Each structure stands twice: as structure tokens, then as C-alpha cells.
Coordinates of C-alpha atoms and ligand atoms in Angstrom, one line a residue:
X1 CA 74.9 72.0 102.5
X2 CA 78.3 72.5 100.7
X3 CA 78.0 76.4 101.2
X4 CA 77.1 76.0 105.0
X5 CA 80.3 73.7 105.4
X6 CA 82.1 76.7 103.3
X7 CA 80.6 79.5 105.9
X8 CA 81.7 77.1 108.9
X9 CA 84.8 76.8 107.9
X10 CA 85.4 80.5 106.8
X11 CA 83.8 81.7 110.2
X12 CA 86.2 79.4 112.1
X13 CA 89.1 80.2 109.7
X14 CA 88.5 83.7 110.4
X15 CA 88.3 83.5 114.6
X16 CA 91.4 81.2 114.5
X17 CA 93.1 83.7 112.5
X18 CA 91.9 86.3 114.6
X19 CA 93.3 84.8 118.1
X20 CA 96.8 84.0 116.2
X21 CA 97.1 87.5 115.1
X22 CA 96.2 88.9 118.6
X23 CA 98.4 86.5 120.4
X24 CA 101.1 87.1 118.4
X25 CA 100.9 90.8 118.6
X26 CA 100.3 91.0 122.1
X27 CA 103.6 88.7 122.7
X28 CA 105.6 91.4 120.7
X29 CA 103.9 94.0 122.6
X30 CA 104.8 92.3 126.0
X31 CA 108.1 91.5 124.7
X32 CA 109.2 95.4 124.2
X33 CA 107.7 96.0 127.5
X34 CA 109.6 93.9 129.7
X35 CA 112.3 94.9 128.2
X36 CA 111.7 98.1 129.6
X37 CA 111.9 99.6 126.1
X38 CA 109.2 103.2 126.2
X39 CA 109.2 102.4 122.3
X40 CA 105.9 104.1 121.9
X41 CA 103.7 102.8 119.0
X42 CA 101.5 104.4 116.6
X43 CA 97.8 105.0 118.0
X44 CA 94.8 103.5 117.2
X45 CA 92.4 100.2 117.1
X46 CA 93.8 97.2 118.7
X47 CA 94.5 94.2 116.3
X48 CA 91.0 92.9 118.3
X49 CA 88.6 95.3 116.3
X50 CA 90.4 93.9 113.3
X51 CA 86.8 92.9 112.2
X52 CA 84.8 96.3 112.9
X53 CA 88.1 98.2 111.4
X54 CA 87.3 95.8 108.3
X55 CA 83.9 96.0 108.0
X56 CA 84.4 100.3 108.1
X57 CA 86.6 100.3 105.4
X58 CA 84.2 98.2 103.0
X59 CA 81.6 100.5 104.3
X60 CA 83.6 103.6 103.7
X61 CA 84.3 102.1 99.9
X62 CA 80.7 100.8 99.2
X63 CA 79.7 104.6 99.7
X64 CA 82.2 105.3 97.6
X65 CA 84.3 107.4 100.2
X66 CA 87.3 105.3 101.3
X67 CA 88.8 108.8 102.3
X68 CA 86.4 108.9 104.6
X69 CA 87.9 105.6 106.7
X70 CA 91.4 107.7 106.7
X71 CA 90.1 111.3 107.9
X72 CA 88.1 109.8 110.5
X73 CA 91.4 108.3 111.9
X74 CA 93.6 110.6 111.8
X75 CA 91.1 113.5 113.2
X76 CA 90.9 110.9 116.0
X77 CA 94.3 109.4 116.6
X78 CA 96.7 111.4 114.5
X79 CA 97.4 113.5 111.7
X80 CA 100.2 111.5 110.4
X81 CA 100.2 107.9 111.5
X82 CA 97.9 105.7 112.8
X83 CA 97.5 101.8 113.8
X84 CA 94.4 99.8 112.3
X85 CA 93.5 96.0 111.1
X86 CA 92.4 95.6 108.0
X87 CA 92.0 92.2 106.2
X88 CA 93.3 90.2 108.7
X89 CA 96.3 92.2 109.3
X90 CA 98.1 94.7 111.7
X91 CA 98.4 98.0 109.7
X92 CA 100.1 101.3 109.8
X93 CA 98.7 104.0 107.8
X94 CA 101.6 106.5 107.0
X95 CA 100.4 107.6 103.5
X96 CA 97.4 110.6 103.2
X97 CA 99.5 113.6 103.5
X98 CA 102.3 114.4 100.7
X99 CA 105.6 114.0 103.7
X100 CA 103.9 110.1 104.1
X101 CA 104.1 109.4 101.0
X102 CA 107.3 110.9 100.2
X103 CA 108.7 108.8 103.3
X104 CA 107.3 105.4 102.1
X105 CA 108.2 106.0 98.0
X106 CA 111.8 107.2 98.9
X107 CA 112.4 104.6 101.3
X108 CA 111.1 101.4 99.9
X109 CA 114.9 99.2 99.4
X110 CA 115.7 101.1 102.5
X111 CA 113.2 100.5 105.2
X112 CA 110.0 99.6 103.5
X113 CA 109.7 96.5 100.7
X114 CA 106.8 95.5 98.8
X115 CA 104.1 93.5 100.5
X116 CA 101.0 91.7 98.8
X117 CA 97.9 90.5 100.4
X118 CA 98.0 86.9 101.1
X119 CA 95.9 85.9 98.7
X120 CA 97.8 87.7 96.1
X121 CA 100.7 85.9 96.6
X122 CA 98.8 82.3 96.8
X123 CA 97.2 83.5 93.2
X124 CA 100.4 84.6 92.0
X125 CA 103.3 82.6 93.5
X126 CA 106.1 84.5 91.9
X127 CA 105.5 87.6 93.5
X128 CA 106.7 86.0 96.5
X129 CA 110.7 85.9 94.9
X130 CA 110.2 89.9 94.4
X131 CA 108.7 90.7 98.3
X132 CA 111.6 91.7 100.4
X133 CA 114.3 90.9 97.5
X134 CA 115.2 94.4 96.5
X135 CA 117.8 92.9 93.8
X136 CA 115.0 90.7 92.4
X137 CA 113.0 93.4 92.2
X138 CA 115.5 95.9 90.4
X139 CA 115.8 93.3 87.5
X140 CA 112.6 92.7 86.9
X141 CA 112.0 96.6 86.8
X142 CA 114.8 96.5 84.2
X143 CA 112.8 94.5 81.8
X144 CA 109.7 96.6 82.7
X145 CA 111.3 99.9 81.2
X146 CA 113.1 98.3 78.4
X147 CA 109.2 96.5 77.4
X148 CA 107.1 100.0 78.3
X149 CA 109.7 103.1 78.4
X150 CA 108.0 105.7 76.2
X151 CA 110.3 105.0 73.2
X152 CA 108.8 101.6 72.7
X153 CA 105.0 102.5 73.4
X154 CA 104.8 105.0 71.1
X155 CA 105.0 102.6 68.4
X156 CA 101.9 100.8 69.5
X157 CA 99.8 104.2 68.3
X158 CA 99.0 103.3 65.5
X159 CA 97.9 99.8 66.6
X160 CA 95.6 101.4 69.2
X161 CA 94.3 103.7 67.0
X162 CA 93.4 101.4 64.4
X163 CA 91.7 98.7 66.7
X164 CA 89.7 101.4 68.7
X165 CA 88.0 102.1 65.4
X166 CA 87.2 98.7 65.0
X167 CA 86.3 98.1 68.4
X168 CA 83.6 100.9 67.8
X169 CA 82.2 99.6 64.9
X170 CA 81.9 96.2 65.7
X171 CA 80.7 96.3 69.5
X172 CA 79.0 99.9 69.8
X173 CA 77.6 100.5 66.2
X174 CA 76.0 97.4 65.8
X175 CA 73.7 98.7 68.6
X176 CA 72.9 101.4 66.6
X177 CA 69.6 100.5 65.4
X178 CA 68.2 103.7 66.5
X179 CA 69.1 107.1 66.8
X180 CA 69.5 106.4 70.7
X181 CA 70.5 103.3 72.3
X182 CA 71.4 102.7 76.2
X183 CA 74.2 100.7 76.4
X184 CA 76.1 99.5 79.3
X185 CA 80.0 100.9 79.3
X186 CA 82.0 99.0 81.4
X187 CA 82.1 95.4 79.9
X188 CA 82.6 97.0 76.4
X189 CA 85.2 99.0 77.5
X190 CA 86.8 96.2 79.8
X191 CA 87.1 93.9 76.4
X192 CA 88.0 96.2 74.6
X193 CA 91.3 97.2 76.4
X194 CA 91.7 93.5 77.0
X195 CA 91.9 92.8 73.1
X196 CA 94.6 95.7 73.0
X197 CA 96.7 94.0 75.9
X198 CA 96.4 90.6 74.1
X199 CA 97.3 92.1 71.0
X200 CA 100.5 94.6 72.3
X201 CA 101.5 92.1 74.5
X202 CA 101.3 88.5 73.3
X203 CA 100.8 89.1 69.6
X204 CA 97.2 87.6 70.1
X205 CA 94.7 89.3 67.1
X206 CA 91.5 90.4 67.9
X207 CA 89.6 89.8 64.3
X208 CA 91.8 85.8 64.0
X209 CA 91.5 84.7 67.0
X210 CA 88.4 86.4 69.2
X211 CA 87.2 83.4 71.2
X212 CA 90.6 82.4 72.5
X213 CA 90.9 86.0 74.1
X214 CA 87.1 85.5 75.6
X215 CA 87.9 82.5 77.0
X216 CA 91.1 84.1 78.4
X217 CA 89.4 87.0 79.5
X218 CA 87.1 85.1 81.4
X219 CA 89.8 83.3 83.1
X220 CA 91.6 86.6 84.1
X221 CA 87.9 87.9 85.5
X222 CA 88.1 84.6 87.7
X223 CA 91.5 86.0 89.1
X224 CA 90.6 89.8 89.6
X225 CA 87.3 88.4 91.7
X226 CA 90.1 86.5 94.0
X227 CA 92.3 89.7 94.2
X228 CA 91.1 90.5 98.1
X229 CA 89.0 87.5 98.6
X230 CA 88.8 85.6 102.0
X231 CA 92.7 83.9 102.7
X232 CA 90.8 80.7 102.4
X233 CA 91.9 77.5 99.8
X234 CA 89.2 75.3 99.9
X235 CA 86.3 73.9 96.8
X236 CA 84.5 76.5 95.4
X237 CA 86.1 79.4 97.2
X238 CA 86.8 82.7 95.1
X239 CA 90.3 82.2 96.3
X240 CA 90.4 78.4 94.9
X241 CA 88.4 79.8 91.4
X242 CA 91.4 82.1 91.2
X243 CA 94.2 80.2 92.4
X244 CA 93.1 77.3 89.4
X245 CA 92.0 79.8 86.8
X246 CA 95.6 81.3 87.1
X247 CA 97.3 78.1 86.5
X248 CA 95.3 77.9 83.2
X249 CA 96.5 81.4 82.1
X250 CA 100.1 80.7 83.2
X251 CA 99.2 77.0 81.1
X252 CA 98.0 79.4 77.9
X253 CA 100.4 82.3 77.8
X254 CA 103.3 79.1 77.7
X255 CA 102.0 78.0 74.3
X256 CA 102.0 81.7 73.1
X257 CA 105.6 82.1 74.4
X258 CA 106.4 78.7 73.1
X259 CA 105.1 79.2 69.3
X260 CA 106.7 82.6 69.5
X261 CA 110.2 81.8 70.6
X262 CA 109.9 79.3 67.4
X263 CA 109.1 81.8 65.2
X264 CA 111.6 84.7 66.8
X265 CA 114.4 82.2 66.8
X266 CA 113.3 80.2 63.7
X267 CA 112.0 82.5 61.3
X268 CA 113.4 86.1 62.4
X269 CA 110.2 87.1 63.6
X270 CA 110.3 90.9 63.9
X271 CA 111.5 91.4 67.7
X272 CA 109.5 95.3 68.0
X273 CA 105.6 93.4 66.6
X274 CA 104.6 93.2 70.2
X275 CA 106.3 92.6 73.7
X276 CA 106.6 89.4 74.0
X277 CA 108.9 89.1 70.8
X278 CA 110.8 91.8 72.4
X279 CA 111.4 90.1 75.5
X280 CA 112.2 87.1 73.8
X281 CA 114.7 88.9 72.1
X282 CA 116.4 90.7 75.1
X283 CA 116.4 86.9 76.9
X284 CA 119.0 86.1 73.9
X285 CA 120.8 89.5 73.7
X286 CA 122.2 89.0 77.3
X287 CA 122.4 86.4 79.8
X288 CA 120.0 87.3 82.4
X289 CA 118.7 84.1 83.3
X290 CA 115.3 84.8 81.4
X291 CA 113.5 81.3 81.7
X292 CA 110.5 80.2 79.9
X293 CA 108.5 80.7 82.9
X294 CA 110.2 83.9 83.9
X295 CA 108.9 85.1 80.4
X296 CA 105.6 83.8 81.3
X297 CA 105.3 85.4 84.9
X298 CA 106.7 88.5 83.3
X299 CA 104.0 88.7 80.9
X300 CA 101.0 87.7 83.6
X301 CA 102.1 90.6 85.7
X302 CA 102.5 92.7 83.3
X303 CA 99.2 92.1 81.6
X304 CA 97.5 92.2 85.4
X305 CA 98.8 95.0 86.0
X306 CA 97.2 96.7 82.8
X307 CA 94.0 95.4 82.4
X308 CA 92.9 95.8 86.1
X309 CA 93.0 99.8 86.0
X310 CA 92.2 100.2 82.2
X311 CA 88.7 99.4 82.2
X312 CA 88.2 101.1 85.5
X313 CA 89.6 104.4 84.2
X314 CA 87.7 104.2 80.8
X315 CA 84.8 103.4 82.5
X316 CA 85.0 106.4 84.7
X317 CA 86.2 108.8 81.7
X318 CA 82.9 108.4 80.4
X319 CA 81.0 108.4 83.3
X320 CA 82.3 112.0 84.1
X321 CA 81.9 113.1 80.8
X322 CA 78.2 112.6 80.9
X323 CA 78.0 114.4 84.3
X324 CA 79.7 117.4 82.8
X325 CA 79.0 118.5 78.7
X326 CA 80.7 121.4 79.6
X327 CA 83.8 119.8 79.9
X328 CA 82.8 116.9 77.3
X329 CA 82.6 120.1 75.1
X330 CA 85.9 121.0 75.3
X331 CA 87.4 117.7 75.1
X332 CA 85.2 117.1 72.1
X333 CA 87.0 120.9 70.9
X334 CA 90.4 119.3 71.3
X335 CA 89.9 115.9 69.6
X336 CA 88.1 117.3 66.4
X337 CA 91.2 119.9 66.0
X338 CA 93.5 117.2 65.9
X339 CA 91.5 115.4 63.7
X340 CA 91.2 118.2 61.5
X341 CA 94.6 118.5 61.1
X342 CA 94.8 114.8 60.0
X343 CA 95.0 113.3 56.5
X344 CA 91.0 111.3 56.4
X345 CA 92.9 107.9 56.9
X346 CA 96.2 108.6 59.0
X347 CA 96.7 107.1 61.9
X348 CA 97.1 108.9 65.2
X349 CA 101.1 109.3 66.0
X350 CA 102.8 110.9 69.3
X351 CA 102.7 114.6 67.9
X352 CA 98.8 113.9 67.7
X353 CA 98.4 112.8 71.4
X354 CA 101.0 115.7 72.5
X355 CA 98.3 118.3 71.6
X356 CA 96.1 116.5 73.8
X357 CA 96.6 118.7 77.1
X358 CA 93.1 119.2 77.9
X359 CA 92.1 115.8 77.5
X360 CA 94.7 114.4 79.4
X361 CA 93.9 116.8 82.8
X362 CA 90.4 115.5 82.2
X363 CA 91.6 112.2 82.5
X364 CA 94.0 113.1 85.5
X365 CA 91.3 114.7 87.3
X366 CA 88.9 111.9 87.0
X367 CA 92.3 109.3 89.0
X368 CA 91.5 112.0 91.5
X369 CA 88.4 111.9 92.5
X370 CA 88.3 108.5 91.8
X371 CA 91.5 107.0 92.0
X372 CA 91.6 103.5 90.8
X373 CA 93.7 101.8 93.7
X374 CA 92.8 103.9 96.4
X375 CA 95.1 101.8 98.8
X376 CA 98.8 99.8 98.5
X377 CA 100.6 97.9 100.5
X378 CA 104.2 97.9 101.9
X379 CA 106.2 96.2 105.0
X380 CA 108.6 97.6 107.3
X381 CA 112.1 95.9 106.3
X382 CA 113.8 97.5 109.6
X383 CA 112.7 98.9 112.7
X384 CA 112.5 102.8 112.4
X385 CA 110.5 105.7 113.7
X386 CA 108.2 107.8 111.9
X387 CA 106.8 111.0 113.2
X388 CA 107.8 110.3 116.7
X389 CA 106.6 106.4 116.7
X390 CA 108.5 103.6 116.6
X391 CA 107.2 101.3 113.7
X392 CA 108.8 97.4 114.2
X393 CA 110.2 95.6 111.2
X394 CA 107.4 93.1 109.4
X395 CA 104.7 95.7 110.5
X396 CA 102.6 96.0 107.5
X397 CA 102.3 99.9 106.0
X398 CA 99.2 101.1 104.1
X399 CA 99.4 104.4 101.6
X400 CA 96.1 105.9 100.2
X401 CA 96.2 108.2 96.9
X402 CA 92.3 108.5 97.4
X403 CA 93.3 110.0 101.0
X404 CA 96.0 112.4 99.6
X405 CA 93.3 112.7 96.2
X406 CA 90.7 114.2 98.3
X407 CA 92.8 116.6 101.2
X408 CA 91.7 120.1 101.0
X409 CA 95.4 120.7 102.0
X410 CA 96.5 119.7 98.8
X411 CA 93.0 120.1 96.6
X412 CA 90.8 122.8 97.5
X413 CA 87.4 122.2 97.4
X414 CA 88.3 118.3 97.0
X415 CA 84.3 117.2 95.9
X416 CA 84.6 119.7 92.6
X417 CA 85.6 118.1 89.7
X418 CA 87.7 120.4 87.9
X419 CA 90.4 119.7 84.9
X420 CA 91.8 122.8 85.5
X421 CA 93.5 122.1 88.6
X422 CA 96.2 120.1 86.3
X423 CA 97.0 123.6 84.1
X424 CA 100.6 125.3 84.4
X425 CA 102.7 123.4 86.8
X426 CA 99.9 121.0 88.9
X427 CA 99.5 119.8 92.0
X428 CA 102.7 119.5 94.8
X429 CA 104.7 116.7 94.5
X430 CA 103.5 113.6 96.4
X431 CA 100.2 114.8 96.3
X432 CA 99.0 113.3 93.1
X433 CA 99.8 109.7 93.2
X434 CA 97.6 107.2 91.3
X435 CA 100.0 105.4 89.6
X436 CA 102.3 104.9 93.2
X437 CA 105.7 106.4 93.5
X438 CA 109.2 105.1 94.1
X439 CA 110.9 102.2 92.7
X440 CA 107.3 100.5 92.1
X441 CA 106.1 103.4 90.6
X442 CA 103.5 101.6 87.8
X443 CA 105.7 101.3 84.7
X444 CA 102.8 101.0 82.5
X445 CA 101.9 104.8 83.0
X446 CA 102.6 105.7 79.6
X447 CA 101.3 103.1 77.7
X448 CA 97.8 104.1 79.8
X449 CA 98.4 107.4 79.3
X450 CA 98.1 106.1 75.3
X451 CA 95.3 104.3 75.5
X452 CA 93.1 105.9 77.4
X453 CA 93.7 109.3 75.0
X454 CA 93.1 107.5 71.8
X455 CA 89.9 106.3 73.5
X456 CA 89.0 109.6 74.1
X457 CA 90.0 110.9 70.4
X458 CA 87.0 108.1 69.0
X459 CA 84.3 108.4 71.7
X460 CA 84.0 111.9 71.7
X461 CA 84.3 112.2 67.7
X462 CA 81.4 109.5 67.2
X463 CA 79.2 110.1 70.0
X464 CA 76.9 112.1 72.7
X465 CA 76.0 110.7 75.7
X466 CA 74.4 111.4 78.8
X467 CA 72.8 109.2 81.7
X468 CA 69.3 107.6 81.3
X469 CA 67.0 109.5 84.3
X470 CA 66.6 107.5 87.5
X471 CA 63.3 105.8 88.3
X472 CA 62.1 104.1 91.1
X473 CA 63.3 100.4 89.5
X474 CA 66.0 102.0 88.1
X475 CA 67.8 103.8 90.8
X476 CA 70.4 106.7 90.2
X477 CA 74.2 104.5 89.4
X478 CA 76.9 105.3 91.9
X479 CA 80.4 104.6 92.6
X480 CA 81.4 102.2 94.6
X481 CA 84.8 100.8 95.7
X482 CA 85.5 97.0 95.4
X483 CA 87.9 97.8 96.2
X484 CA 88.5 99.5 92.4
X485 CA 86.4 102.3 91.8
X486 CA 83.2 100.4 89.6
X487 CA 79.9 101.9 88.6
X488 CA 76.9 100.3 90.5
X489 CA 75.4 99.5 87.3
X490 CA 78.1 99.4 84.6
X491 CA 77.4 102.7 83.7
X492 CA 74.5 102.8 81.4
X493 CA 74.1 105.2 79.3
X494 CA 71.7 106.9 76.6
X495 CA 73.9 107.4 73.5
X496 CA 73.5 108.9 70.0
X497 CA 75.8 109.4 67.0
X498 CA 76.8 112.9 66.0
X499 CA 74.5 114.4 63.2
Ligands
HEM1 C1 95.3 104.2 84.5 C2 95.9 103.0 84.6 C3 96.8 102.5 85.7 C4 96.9 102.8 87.0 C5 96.1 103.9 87.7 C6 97.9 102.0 87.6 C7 98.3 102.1 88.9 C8 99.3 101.3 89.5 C9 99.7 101.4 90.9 C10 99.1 102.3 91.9 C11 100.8 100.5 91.0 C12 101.5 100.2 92.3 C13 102.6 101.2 92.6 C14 103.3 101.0 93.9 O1 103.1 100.0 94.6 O2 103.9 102.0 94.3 C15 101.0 99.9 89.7 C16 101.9 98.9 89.5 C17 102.1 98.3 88.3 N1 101.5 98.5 87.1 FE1 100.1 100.0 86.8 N2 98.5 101.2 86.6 C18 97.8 101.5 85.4 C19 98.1 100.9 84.2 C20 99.0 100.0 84.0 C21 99.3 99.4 82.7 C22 98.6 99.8 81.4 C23 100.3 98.5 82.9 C24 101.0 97.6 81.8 C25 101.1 97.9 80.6 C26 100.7 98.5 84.3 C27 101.6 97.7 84.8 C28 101.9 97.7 86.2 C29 102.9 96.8 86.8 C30 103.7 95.7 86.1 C31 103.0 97.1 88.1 C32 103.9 96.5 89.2 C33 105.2 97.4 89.3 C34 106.2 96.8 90.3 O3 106.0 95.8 90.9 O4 107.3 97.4 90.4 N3 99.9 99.4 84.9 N4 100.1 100.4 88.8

């Protein structure tokens, strides 16, 4: 009964929506025309097929091909630009090609600002002070690269290194019963990066307080299921679960900020132990107006921002790996040589992961093929023409790195996965984007860049691993797009320690 009112609701929701969107743009349409303005507007679907444009998209990501939404369209409309509706929204596509995304990143305070899904922004209410307030914006990117310039990450090596070891032996040996166990990757891996982020972040310890960061981390699964749910508020929706489960985090990281400030303040707690000390410590250095909830924002978006593409890309590190032991073997070549030139209990440092070149263009060629946020958002903050069409202000602008990811222009023979393509000076600018570009580049590319490789350094070390053979109940796993690149299944796989 309740979920019939719910599909009611979201149906009528949806048509209501629907007509608003198509009056409105057809007023704005009128209005240029009888004002005898030939301002000529990029091609493409009308906002009425904003439904069938949606519904092609998921398909497109489902088969894991999201490309495939962006070629179609700009075979058919144009190579550069094109209008579409997707998610209840008017869209331009400029990004796909490397002069798109050039425009949009070197433009953004100029002509484009940030823009967030709807839901986003109910989910997260402080993002709305950052979209369209370029100053707002600048500061908080100040505090991003004093917390995650390189300088300061580096530190956390050792940390990482010595809580990936523990992460192995606690949640992968203990499988180890046999010689060869199928486990399922993604949930491990997803905890495990979580752990790290409470840790580096908030000062939260894995071993002292583990079912604090479980209940946590199911709170901040809640949200990520709300990401790019239906724009609707109501009992029981993903968007409500989110929208709640967010206040709790907000509610939780406040205590952690709380006890810390006492101890930072109190008991000259050592500002460099994690982030949040370090922020606390910057909010007394100078007078930036750095709130107890501006701290606590700071820290939600900052631990969003890191958790939602660190399982995905660890996940999909292995997943690769097991479809190609050639290149597993050379990783595997590169890890044991820096280990080999290790003392048997020294931690990993930055010299260690700066002799990890191979490792890193496996990692970089796997956010190629299967780049974690295959779209973003932006908003035209002034009219302007692009490629010959006039683009209003408040039109909302779509880039896509798996579109540029999978060009022939830029990556011959797009489908081949192949490291190698990253050796001497790599691909063209603007052609290999998945961490963004411009002043939102992602700010938390090094710190990934860190994890992910002393990930690498203890997988490979301890284990072989390959996929188990599909059957008729258990099909062949697959990537899919929802709307971050996830394996159907998890990834399971069979997996042995080394002799
Ligand atoms: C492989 C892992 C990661 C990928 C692929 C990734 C990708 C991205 C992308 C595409 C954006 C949007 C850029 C734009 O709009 O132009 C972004 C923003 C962001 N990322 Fe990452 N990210 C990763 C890891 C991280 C980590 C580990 C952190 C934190 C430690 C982080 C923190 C953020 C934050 C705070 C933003 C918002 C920046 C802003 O609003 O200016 N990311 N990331």
C-alpha cells in the first residue's frame, strides 16, 4: 500500500516536473524568438524526451558503455555540442573532445560555476553556499590544499602502509582456510579505505573503535544510495534515507570535532596526527571564520569525496589485474623490487612509491577505461557562445571523461587495455581527465594516488588471483555504471597466497 502511494506520488512528481520544465523552456525559447533574436541553440532532443533521453543513458551505463550515450549524439547532432535531458534537467554536453573540456575547466569563475544535482544539494545543504559563489568556493579550496597538498599526505605513508597490512590479515587471511578461497572484493576493499579515511581524517582508530566506523559507514552507504536518486522527499524514499542519515553523520563527526578541539586546545594535541587536528589548528592560526560546523561540513565533503571513488578504483585495480597476469606480472616485478630494497619491517616512504611508475600507469589506465565519474556537472553563469551556439545563462552543462576516456582521437584502439599508453610524456592535455580539471580539479588526487599504490604494494606481494569460471547460475561479472563504475557481482574472485 505504502509503496503504491510512493510510486503514485513519484509518477505524478515526475509528470508535474516534466510539464514545469517544458513550460518553462518553451517560454524562454518563445521569449528569444519574438524578440527577433536568430540566437541559434545547440541541437538535439527536446526537453519533452527528457524521459527516453534518461532512460538511454542508464541503459548506456548498465551496459557499461556510457560513451556510447555521447558518440551516438554527437555522430547525430554534432561533434562538439549537443542539447539533451537528463535527470529531470535541460543539458548541454560540451565535454567529449579535449577543446570542451579545456573550454569548461578554464572557464569555470568566468562563464561556467559548479552545479549539483538536486538531490545533492538537499543531502548536503552547504554545497548550496559554494554553487555560483566563486569567492566561497576559492576559500574552501584554500583549506583543501593546505589539508591534502602533497607535503602533508606524504606523511600519512606510513599510516597507510601499516593499516593495509592489518587490514589483510585481519579481513582477507582469516579466509584463508584453504589454499584457495573466493572472496568477494568490493565490500572488503570499500571498508577498508573507509577505515583509512576515518583514521587520516578524523583521528578515528580502526583496532579501538571498529564498530563506531561500521555504524558510520553504514550511514555514509545510506547517502551514496541517495547520490542521483529520484528529487523526491517523502517516507521511505532513498532521498529521505539519505537526507536523515546525513544529519546523523553531520550529528557524529560534531562530537569528533568537539572532543578534538578540547584536546588540540587543551592538551596540545599534536596539530599534523590527522586532518582534522590540522584544520582545527589553521581555524586558530588566522581568522577565517572557520565555525564548528564549517569544520564539520569541511570534513563531510572531504571524506565524500574520498571514499566514493576509492573503493570503486580498488575494486577495479583488481578486477583488471585478474583479466591480465601479464600485466599483474609486472606489477608484481615492481612491488617485490621495492620491497627488496626495504629493511623486513620499514615502512613504505615517498621514495618507495616514486619507483612505482609501472604500477601507477596500471592504475591510470584502468580510470580510463573505466573512469569512476564518467559524468560532472556545471551551469552557465553568463550567456555565451560555444562552437557557433548560443548557450543561455542557468543552462546546465554536462562534461564526460569516459567520453574523452574512450575517443580513438585521443586513444587509439580505445577497448585495449594497455598501461603503456601512460610511458614518456602520456596522453594530450584535456584528454585524460578523471579527476576533473580547473579550479574543482579533485584535490584529493594525491592522497588517492597514495592509497591506491600501497594497496597495490600488499595485494600483489601476498596474493594470486584470477576469476572463478562462469556457469549457468553463476553468470560471467560485468561492469556496470550506477552511475560509478561497480562490478555486477562485487568482484569475486578465486585467490591463493604466494608459495
Ligand atoms: C581515484 C580516486 C578519485 C577520483 C577518480 C576523484 C575524482 C573527482 C572528480 C572527477 C571530482 C570533480 C572535479 C570537477 O568537478 O571538476 C572530484 C572532486 C573532489 N574530490 Fe575527488 N576523486 C578521487 C579521490 C578523492 C579523495 C581521496 C579525496 C579526499 C581525500 C577527494 C576529494 C574531493 C573533493 C573534496 C572534491 C570537491 C572539489 C571541489 O568542490 O572543488 N577525492 N574528485
Amino acid at each position: 500500500m505504502f509503496a503504491s502511494f510512493i510510486l503514485v506520488s513519484a509518477l505524478l512528481f515526475i509528470s508535474l516536473y516534466s510539464l514545469s520544465l517544458i513550460f518553462f523552456s518553451s517560454r524562454k525559447n518563445s521569449t528569444s524568438a519574438s524578440g527577433g533574436n536568430k540566437q541559434q541553440h545547440p541541437p538535439g532532443s527536446s526537453s519533452w524526451s527528457f524521459i527516453s533521453e534518461t532512460i538511454e543513458y542508464i541503459r548506456a551505463s548498465l551496459d557499461g558503455v556510457p560513451e556510447k550515450f555521447f558518440f551516438e549524439r554527437f555522430k547525430k547532432y554534432s561533434s562538439q555540442v549537443f542539447t539533451t535531458s537528463l535527470f529531470g534537467e535541460t543539458v548541454v554536453v560540451i565535454g567529449g573532445t579535449a577543446s570542451g573540456n579545456k573550454f569548461l575547466f578554464s572557464n569555470e569563475y568566468k562563464l561556467i560555476n559548479t552545479w549539483f544535482p538536486k538531490s545533492i544539494l538537499e543531502i548536503f545543504p552547504f554545497a548550496k553556499t559554494n554553487v555560483g559563489n566563486p569567492a566561497g568556493h576559492k576559500s574552501l579550496r584554500k583549506l583543501y590544499s593546505q589539508l591534502l597538498n602533497p607535503e602533508s599526505v606524504h606523511k600519512y605513508i606510513g599510516v597507510m602502509d601499516l593499516m593495509t597490512a592489518q587490514h589483510f590479515e585481519t579481513d582477507w587471511d582469516k579466509n584463508m582456510h584453504t589454499d584457495e578461497v573466493i572472496i568477494t572484493v568490493q565490500p572488503l576493499v570499500k571498508k577498508h579505505s573507509f577505515a583509512i579515511a576515518c583514521r587520516l581524517f578524523l583521528g578515528i582508530d580502526y583496532q579501538q573503535e571498529a564498530s563506531r566506523i561500521h555504524e558510520l559507514h553504514k550511514l555514509f552507504c545510506v547517502v551514496m544510495s541517495g547520490f542521483l536518486s529520484l528529487p523526491i522527499n517523502l517516507p521511505g524514499t532513498q532521498l529521505n534515507r539519505a537526507i536523515k542519515s546525513s544529519k546523523l553523520i553531520r550529528q557524529e563527526i560534531q562530537k569528533a570535532v568537539r572532543k578534538r578541539k578540547i584536546n588540540v586546545l587543551s592538551h596540545g594535541d599534536s596539530p599534523m596526527q590527522d586532518m582534522l587536528s590540522r584544520l582545527i589548528d589553521l581555524s586558530e592560526e588566522e581568522d577565517r571564520g572557520i565555525d564548528e560546523m564549517y569544520i564539520v561540513e569541511l570534513m563531510v565533503g572531504i571524506i565524500f569525496g574520498g571514499i566514493t571513488s576509492m573503493g570503486v578504483v580498488l575494486t577495479l585495480v583488481m578486477n583488471y589485474l585478474a583479466d591480465f597476469p601479464n600485466v599483474y606480472k609486472e606489477v608484481l616485478k615492481e612491488q617485490m623490487e621495492v620491497a627488496s630494497s626495504k629493511g623486513t619491517r620499514e615502512l613504505l616512504n615517498w621514495d618507495d612509491i616514486q619507483k612505482m611508475k609501472y604500477s601507477w600507469n596500471v592504475v591510470r589506465e584502468v580510470m580510463r577505461v573505466a573512469t569512476p565519474s564518467p559524468v560532472g556537472f556545471k551551469r552557465a553563469s553568463e550567456d555565451f557562445w560555444y562552437d557557433g551556439y548560443f548557450i543561455p545563462k542557468g543552462r546546465k552543462l554536462v562534461w564526460s571523461s569516459a567520453a574523452t576516456h574512450m575517443s580513438p582521437d585521443y586513444f587509439p584502439d580505445p577497448e585495449k587495455f594497455d598501461p603503456s599508453r601512460f610511458e614518456g610524456d602520456g596522453p594530450a592535455p584535456y584528454t585524460f581527465i578523471p579527476f576533473g580539471g580547473g579550479p574543482s580539479l579533485c584535490p584529493g588526487q594525491e592522497y588517492a594516488r597514495l592509497e591506491i599504490l600501497v594497496f597495490l604494494h600488499h595485494v600483489v606481494r601476498r596474493y594470486k588471483w584470477d576469476k572463478p569460471m562462469p556457469t549457468d547460475v553463476n553468470k560471467e561479472e560485468k561492469i556496470v555504471f550506477k552511475p560509478y563504475p561497480l562490478l555486477t557481482k562485487g568482484l569475486a574472485i578465486h585467490i591463493r597466497p604466494h608459495l
